XYZ file of C-alpha atoms in Angstrom:
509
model
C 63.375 -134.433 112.095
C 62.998 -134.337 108.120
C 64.289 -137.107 106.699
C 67.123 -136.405 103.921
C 66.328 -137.159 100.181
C 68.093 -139.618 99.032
C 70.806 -138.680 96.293
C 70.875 -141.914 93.109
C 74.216 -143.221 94.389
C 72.351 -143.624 97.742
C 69.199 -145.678 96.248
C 71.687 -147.620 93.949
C 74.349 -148.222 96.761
C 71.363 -150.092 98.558
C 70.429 -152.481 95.801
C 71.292 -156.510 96.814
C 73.752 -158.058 94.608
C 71.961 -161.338 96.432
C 69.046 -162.156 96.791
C 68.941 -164.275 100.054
C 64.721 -165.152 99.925
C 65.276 -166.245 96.075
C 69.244 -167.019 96.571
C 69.281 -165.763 93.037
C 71.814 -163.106 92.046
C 70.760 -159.928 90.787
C 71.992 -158.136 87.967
C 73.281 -154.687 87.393
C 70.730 -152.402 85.777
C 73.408 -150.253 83.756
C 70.816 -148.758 81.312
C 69.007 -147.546 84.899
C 72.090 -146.333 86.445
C 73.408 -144.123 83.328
C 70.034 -142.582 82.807
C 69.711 -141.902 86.904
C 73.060 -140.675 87.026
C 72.880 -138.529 83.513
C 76.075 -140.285 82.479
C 75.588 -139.353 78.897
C 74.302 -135.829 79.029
C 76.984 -135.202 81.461
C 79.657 -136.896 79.094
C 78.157 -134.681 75.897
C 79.066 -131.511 77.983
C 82.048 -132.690 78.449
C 82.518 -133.632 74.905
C 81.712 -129.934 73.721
C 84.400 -128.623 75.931
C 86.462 -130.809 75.107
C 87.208 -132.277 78.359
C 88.862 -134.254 79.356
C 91.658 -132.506 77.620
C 93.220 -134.708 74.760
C 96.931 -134.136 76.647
C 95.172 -135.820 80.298
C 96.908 -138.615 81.406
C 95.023 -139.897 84.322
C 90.901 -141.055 84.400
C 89.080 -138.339 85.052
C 85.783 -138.534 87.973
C 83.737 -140.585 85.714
C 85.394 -142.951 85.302
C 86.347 -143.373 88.609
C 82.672 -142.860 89.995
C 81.962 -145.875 87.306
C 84.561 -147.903 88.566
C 83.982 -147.600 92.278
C 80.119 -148.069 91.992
C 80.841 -151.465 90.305
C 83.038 -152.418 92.632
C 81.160 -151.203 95.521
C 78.015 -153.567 93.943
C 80.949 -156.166 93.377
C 81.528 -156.143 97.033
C 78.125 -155.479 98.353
C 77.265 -158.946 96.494
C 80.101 -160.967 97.683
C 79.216 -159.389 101.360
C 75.430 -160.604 100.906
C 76.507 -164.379 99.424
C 79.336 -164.590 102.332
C 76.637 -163.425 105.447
C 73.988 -165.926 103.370
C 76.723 -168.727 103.665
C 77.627 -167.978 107.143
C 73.637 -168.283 107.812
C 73.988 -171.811 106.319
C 76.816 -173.107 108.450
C 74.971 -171.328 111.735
C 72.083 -173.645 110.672
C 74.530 -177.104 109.964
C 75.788 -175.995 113.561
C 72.591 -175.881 114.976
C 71.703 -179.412 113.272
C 75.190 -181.289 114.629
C 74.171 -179.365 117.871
C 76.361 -182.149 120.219
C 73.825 -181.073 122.972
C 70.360 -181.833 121.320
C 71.550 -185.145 119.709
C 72.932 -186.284 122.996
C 69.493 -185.783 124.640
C 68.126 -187.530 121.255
C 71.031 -190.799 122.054
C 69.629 -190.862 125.208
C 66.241 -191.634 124.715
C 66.768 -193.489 122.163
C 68.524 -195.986 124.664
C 65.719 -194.965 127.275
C 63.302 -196.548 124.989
C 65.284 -199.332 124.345
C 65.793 -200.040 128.051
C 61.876 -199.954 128.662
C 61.263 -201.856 125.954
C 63.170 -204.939 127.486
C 61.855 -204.317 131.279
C 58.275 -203.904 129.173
C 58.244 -206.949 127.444
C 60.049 -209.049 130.335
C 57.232 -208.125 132.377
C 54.838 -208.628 130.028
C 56.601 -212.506 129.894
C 56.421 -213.580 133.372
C 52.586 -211.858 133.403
C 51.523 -214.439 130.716
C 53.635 -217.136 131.910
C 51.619 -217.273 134.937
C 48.189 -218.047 133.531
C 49.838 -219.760 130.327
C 51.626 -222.260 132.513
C 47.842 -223.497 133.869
C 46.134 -223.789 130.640
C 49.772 -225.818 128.976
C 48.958 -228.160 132.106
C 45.291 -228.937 130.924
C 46.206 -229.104 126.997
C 48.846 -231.578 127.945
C 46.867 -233.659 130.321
C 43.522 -233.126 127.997
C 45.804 -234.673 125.112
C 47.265 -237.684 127.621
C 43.245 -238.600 127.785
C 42.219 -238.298 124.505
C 45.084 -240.499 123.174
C 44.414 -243.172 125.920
C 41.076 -243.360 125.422
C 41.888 -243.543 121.787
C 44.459 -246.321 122.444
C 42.434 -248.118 124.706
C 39.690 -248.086 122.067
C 41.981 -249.026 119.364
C 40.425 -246.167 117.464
C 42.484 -244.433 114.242
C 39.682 -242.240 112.807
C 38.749 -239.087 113.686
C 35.551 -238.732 115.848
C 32.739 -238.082 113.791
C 29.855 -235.644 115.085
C 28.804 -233.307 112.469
C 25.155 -234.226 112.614
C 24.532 -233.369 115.923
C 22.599 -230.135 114.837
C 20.234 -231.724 112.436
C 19.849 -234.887 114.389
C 18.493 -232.295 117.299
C 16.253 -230.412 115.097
C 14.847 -233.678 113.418
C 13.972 -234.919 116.800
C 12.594 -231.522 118.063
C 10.755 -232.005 114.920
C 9.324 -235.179 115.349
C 8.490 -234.364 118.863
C 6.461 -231.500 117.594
C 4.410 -233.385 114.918
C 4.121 -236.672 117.289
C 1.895 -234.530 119.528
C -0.139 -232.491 117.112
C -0.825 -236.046 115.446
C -1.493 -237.414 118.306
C -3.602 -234.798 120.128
C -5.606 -234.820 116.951
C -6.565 -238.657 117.535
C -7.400 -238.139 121.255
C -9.375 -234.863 121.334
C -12.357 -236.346 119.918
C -12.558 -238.505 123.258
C -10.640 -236.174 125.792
C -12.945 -234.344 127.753
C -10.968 -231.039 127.997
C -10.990 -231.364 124.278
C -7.436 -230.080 122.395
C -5.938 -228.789 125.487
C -6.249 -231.770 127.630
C -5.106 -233.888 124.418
C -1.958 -231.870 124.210
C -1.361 -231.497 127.364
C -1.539 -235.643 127.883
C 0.263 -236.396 124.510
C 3.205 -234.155 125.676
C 4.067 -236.206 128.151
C 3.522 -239.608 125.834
C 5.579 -238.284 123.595
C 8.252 -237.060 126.025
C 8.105 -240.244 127.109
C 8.726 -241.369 123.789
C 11.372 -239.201 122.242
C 13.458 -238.526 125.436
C 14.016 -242.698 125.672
C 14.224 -243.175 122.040
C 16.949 -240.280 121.888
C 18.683 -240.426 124.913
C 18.719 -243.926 126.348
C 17.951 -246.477 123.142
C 20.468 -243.976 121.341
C 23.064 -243.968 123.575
C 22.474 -247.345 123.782
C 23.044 -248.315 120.379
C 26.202 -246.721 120.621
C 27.555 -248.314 123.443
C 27.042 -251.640 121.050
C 30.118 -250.322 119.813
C 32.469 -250.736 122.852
C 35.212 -252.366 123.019
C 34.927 -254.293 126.386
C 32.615 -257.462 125.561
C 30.850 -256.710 129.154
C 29.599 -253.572 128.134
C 28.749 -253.973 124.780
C 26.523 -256.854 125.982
C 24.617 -254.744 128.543
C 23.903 -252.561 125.199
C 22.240 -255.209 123.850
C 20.560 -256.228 127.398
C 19.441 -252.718 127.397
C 17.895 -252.596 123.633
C 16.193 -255.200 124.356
C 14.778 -254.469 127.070
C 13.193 -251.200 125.802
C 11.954 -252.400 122.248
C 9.462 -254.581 124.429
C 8.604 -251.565 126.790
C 8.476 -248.826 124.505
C 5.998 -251.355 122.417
C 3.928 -252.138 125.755
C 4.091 -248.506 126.757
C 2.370 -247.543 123.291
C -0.156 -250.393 123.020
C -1.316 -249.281 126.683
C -1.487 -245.386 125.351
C -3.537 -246.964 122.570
C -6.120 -249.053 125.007
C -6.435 -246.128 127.419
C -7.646 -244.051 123.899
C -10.400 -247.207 123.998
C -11.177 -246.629 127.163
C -12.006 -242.674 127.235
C -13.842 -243.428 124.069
C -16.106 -246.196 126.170
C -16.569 -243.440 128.812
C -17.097 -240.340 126.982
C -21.099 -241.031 127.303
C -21.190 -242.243 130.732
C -19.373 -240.620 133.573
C -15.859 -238.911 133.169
C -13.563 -240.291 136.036
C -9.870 -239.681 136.940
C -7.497 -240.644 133.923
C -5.566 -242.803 137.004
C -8.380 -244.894 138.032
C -9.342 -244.924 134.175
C -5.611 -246.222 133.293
C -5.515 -248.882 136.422
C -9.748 -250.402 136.358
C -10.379 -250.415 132.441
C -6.883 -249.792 130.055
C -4.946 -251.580 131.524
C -6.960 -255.123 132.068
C -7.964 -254.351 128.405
C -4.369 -254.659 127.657
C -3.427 -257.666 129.596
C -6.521 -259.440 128.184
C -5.872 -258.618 124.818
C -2.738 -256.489 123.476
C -3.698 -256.475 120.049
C -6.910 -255.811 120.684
C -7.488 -252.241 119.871
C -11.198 -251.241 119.388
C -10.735 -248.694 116.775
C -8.638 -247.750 114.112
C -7.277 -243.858 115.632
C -6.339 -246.149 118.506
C -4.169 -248.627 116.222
C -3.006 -245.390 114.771
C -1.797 -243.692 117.909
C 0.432 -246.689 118.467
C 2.153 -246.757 115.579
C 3.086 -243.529 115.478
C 4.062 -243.599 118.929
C 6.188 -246.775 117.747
C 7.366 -244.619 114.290
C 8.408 -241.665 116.227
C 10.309 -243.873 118.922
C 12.595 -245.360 116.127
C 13.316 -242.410 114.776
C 14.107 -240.382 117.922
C 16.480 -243.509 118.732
C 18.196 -243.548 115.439
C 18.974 -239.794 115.465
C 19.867 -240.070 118.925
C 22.552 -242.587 117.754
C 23.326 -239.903 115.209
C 23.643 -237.436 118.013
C 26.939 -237.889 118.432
C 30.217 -240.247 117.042
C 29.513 -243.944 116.895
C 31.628 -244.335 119.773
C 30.322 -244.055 123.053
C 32.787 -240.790 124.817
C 34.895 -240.474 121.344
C 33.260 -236.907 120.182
C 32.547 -235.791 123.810
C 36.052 -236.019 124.679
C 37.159 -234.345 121.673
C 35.257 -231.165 122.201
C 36.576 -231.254 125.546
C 39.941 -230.714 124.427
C 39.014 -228.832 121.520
C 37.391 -226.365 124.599
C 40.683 -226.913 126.354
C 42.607 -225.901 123.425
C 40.738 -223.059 122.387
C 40.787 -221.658 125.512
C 44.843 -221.732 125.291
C 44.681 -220.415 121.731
C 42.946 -217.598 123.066
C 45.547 -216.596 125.531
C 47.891 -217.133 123.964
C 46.781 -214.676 121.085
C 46.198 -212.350 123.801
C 49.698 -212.759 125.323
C 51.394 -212.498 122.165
C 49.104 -209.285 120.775
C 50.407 -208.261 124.261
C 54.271 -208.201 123.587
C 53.867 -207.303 120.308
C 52.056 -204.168 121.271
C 54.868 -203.520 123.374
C 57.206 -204.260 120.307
C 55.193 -201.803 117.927
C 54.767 -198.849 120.536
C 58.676 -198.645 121.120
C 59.564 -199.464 117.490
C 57.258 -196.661 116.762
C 58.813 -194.136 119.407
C 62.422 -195.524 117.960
C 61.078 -194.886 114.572
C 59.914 -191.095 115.094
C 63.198 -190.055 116.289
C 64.931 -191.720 113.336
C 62.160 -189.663 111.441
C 62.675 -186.398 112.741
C 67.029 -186.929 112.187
C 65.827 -187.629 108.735
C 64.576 -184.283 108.687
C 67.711 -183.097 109.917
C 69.750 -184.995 107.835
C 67.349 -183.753 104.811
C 68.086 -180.437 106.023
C 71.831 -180.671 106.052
C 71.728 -181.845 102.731
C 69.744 -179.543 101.496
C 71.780 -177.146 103.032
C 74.666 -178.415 101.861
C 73.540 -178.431 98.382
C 72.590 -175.150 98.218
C 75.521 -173.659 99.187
C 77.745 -175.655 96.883
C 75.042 -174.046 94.221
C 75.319 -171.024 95.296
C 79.023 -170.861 95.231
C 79.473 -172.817 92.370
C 77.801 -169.873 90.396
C 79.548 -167.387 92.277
C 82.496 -166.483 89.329
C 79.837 -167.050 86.735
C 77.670 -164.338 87.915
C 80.499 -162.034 89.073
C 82.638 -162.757 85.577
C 79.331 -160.263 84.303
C 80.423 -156.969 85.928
C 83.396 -156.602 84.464
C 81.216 -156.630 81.357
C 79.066 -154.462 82.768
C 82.147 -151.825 83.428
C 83.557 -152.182 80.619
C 79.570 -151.168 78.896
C 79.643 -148.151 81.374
C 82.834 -146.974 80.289
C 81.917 -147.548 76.683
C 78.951 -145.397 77.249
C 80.623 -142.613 78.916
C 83.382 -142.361 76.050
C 81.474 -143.127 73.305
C 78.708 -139.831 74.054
C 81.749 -137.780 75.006
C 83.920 -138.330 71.634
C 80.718 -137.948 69.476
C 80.628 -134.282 70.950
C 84.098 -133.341 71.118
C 85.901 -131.118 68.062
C 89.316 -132.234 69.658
C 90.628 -135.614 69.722
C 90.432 -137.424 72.942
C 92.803 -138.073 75.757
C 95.334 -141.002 75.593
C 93.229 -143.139 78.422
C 89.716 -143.789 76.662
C 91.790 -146.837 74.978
C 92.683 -148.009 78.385
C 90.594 -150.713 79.550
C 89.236 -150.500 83.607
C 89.632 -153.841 85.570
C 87.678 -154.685 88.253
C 88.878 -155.218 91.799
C 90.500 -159.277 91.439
C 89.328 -159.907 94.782
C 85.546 -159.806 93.825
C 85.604 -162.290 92.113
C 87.181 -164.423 94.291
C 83.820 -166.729 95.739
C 82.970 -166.885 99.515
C 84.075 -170.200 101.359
C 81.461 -172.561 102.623
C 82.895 -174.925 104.812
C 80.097 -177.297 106.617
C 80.931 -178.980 109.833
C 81.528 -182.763 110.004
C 78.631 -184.592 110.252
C 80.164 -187.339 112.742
C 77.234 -186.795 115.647
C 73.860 -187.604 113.606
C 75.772 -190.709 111.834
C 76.484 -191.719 115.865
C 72.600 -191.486 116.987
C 71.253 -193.089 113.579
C 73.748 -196.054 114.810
C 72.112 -196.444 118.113
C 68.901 -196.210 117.117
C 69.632 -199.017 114.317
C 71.077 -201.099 117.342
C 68.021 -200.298 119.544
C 65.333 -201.060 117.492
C 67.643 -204.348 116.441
C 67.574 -204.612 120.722
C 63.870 -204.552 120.805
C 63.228 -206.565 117.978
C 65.525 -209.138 119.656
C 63.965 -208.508 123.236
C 60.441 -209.822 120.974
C 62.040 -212.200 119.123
C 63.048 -213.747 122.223
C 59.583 -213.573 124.479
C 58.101 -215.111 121.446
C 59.684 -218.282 122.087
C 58.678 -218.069 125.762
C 55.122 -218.822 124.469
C 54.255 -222.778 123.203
C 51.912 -223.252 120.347
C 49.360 -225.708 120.627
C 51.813 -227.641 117.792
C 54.476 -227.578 120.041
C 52.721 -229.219 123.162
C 50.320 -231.582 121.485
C 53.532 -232.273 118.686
C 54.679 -234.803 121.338
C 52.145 -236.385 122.781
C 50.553 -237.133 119.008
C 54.389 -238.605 118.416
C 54.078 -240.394 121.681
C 50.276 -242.211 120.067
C 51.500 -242.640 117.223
C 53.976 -245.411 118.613
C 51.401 -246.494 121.112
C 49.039 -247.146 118.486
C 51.924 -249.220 116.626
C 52.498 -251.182 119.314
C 48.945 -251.859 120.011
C 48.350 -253.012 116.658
C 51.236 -255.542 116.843
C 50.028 -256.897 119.843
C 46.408 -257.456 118.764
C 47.539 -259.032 115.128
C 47.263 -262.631 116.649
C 44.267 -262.338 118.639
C 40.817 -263.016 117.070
C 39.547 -260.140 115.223
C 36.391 -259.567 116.962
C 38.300 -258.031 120.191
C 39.285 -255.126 118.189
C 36.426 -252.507 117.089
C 37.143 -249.938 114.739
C 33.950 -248.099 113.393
C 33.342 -245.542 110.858
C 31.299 -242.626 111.385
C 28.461 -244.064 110.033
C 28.363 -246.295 112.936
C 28.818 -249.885 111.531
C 30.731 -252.372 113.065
């Protein structure tokens, strides 16, 4: 079926007097309309007639066809802004929606809910292996401040040269046998290998007394108890003697592989037991060459110095700096947890703040929207007379148009009405309403989710204090030593001074 051309009133008739993509208003094209409608040719026409006829008393169908296309336009626009309103509150609806912002109340106390049962859980989890570990701090504190107490000991345990003291030792082990191996090839009959090989075990010999027995020795000089300190000295002087026999005999059984390299090479056993050591016992000093002399003072060198680093090894104190590192162990261990426990419960915290804060995000949006909304709408009917005010301007040009061609072409004088002014219909200009809904349901969930994330935050807040800081269980027992250590000091100001050691790290008396 052929469609039907349109006619001008038809294409004008359609125009928008909104328009709802832009929410501008649009205009009336007057010029456009006269020339599409032939307003003036038809009103010259007229004119030379002479018609209307100067006695006509009504309008004639111009001026009505003027009037009821601006009208019609009038109304087409106020039909546009009203369904564009009506599209605005349909959307504000949709926003206060009681159903979807019930769902969004509910999980917003869902999440609150879990959130306590989550980190409650999380609690009694860490509470379990936290408990333990609190037990050893506290008891791994009692020791270290009875020991201290006992000692009569106010410093801090000193033991920061334990890593050079090692490598000086491993360093002097290492040059005590090349030295040596070097003055006892020449008569070894393996050559190098067997001299290494036999001054490795002199000089274990050697450094592993000097650093772990004269050293630990010298410490224990430093004890408190008179008994002990006494079988320090025992001790000490019971090595210096052996160490010095043990290297003279090293140095005579040099003596003796030298008087044997040119005869027959026997076991180093029956060597040590038939010739270096009746050399020795005859004559201690009396070394037969200089190497020989040598090897026994280095021997002697390297023993002293394995023996002071070895009292360097650790604090002056015999047990101070071991028990320290205990408990520093002890307490690290709990400071571990611990972090672990409270990353724990705060990752709980975080993940349901976070779940809180997207729905608060997303009624942001909607409350963004409704403003938005809102705003627009005021806007748009806020320039609603403005706009509207303009077509009775543009009637009044159309009429002007029509009247002024058609009196330029008549001979007669023109009717009585063409001094009339044409009104346009009151009610046009009377704007559409816009009347959001209250916004009492998104102000009700943005309370509860204010008072669950201030539930969650509290539900944290609280398991935080579930969990001790090393502070707060070694903040007591410190208290407790301090007052120990007061009274112990009061009790030992009349008694001679030499019961009470104190030491410095250096290891004087």
């Amino acid at each position: 079926m052929a469609t039907a051309k349109p006619t001008p009133d038809n294409q004008w008739d359609a125009i928008e007097g909104f328009n709802s993509d832009k929410e501008e208003y649009v205009r009336l094209d007057t010029d456009a309309w006269l020339r599409d409608h032939g307003i003036r040719e038809e009103s010259r026409k007229r004119g030379e007639k002479n018609f209307p006829k100067a006695d006509e008393a009504d309008f004639d169908d111009i001026h009505y066809k003027i009037h009821a296309w601006v009208n019609h336009r009038g109304r087409k626009c106020q039909g546009d802004v009203s369904q564009h309103l009506a599209d605005f509150v349909q959307q504000l609806n949709d926003i206060e929606k009681e159903e979807d912002l019930t769902i969004l109340e509910h999980k917003v106390a869902e999440i609150a809910h879990d959130a306590t049962i989550r980190v409650e859980q999380r609690v009694k989890h860490d509470r379990d292996g936290l408990t333990r570990l609190e037990k050893e701090v506290r008891e791994g504190t009692k020791e270290y401040e009875d020991f201290r107490r006992a000692a009569g000991l106010q410093r801090l345990p000193y033991y920061g040269g334990r890593r050079s003291a090692s490598l000086i030792i491993l360093a002097c082990a290492l040059i005590e046998v090349i030295l040596n191996a070097s003055l006892l090839m020449d008569v070894n009959p393996f050559g190098l290998l067997g001299a290494l090989m036999q001054m490795g075990l002199i000089t274990a010999v050697n450094i592993l007394i000097g650093w772990l027995v004269m050293g630990f020795a010298l410490r224990c000089r430093n004890l408190v108890s008179r008994t002990q300190s006494l079988a320090a000295w025992l001790v000490i002087a019971f090595l210096i003697p052996i160490i010095g026999s043990f290297n003279l005999l090293v140095g005579h059984f040099r003596d003796s592989m030298q008087a044997a390299i040119d005869g027959i090479v026997t076991n180093p056993l029956s060597m040590l037991e038939n010739d270096a050591l009746p050399r020795m016992i005859s004559d201690p000093l009396g070394l037969d060459s200089f190497q020989s002399s040598l090897l026994v003072i280095l021997g002697i060198l390297f023993f002293g110095v394995a023996s002071w680093k070895g009292y360097q090894w650790d604090d002056p104190y015999p047990g101070y700096g071991r028990r320290q590192r205990q408990l520093n162990a002890i307490k690290d261990k709990y400071r571990g947890a611990l972090n672990e426990a409270r990353h724990g419960i705060q990752g709980v915290y975080e993940d349901c703040v976070s779940r809180l804060a997207d729905i608060r995000h997303r009624l942001e949006i909607k409350n963004n929207k409704w403003k938005d909304l809102c705003e627009r709408g005021a806007r748009i009917v806020r320039e609603y007379p403005v706009h509207l005010r303009q077509y009775q301007d543009d009637l009044n040009f159309l009429i002007a148009a029509y009247r002024t061609e058609n009196q330029h072409a008549r001979t007669d004088s023109s009717p009585r009405f063409f001094s009339e002014r044409l009104q346009i219909d009151g009610e046009i200009l009377v704007p559409p309403s816009f009347e959001p809904p209250a916004e009492t349901s998104r102000k009700g969930v943005a309370t509860r989710i204010h008072e669950a994330i201030e539930q969650v935050q509290q539900a944290y807040h609280s398991a935080s204090q579930e969990y001790s800081s090393l502070e707060e269980i070694t903040a007591e027992g410190f208290h407790q030593l301090s007052d120990g250590m007061a009274v112990y000091e009061l009790s030992h100001s009349v008694e001679d001074a030499t019961t009470t050691k104190n030491f410095n790290p250096s290891g004087e008396a």
